[in-house]
mmCIF file of C-alpha atoms in Angstrom:
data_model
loop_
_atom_site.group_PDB
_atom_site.id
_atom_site.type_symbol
_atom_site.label_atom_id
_atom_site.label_comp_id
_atom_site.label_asym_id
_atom_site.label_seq_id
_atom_site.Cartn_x
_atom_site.Cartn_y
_atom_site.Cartn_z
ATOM 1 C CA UNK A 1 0.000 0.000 0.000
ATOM 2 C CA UNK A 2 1.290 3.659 -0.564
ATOM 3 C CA UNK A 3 1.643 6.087 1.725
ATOM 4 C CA UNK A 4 -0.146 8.686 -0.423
ATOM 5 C CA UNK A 5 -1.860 8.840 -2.932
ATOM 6 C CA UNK A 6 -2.713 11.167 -5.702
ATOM 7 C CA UNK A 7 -6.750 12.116 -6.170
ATOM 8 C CA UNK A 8 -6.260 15.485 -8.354
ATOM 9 C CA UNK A 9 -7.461 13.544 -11.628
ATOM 10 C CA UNK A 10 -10.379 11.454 -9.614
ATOM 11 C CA UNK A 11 -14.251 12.086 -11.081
ATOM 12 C CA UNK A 12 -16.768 12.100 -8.606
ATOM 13 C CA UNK A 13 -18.518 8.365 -8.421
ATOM 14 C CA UNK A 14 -21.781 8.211 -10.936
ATOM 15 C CA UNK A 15 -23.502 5.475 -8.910
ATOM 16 C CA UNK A 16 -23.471 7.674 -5.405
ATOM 17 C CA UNK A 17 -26.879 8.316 -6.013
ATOM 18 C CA UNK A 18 -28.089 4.615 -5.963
ATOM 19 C CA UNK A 19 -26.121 3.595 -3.424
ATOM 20 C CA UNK A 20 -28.602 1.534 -0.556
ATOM 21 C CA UNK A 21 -28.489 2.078 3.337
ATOM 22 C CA UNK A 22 -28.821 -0.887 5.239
ATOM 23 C CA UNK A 23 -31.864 -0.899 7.491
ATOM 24 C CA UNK A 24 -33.659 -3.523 9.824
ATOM 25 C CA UNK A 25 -37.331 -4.331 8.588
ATOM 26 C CA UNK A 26 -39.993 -6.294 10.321
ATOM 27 C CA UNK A 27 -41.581 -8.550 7.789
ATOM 28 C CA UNK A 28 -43.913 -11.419 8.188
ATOM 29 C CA UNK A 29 -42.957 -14.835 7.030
ATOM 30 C CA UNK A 30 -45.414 -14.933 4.332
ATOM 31 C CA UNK A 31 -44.284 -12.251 2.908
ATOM 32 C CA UNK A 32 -40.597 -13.346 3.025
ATOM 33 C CA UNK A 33 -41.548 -16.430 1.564
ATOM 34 C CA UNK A 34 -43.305 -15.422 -1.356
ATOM 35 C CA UNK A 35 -40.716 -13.380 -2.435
ATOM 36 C CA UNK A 36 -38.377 -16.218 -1.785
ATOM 37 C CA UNK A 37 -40.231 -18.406 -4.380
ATOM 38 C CA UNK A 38 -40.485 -15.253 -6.796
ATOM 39 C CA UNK A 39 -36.386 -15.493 -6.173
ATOM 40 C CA UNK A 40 -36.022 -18.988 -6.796
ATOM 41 C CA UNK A 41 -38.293 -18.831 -10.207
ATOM 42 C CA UNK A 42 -36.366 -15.350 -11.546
ATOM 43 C CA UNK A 43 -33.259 -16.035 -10.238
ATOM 44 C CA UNK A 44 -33.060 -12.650 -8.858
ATOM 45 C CA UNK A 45 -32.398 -12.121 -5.027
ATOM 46 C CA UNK A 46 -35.204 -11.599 -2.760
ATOM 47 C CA UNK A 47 -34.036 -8.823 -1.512
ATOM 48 C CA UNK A 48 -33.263 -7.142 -4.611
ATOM 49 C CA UNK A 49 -36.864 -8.329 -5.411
ATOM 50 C CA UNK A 50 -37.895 -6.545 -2.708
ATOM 51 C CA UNK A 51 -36.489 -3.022 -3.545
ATOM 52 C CA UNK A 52 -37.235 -3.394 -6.661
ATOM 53 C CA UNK A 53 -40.811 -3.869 -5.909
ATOM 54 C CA UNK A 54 -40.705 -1.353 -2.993
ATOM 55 C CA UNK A 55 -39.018 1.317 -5.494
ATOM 56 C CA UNK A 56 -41.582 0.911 -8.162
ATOM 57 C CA UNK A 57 -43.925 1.941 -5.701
ATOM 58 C CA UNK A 58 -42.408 4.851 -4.783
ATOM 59 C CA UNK A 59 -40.845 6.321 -8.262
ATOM 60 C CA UNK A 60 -44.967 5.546 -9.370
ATOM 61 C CA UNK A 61 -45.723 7.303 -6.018
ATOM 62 C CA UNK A 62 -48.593 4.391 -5.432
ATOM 63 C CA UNK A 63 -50.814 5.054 -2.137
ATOM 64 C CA UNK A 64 -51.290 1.955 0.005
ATOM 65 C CA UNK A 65 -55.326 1.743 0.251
ATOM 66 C CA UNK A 66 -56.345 -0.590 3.523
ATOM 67 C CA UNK A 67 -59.531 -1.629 3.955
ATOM 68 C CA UNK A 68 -60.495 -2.679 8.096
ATOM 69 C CA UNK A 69 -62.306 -5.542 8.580
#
């Protein structure tokens, strides 16, 4: 490893933007497993399944709509 190094020339990162924060989420099981099948079928991640599904709710800026029984 150097002792220093030289940053004059570095461009800022174009991904900073997207970059995630880890968080702790309570979810129930059936939820966790459902999108554990979608994984398995897509081949996708279920947690990447997740935000993806969680992000196209908010970039279409979806309302939740609950109904009390």
């Amino acid at each position: 490893m150097k002792k220093e190094y030289d940053f004059s020339n570095a461009r800022p990162n174009p991904y900073a933007k997207k970059l995630k924060s880890q968080i702790t989420i309570n979810l129930d099981v059936e939820t966790i497993d459902y999108f554990k099948e979608q994984a398995a079928t897509s081949g996708i991640p279920y947690q990447t399944l997740i935000n993806l599904y969680l992000g196209d709710c908010a970039k279409n800026k979806r309302k939740l709509t609950l109904t009390w029984s």
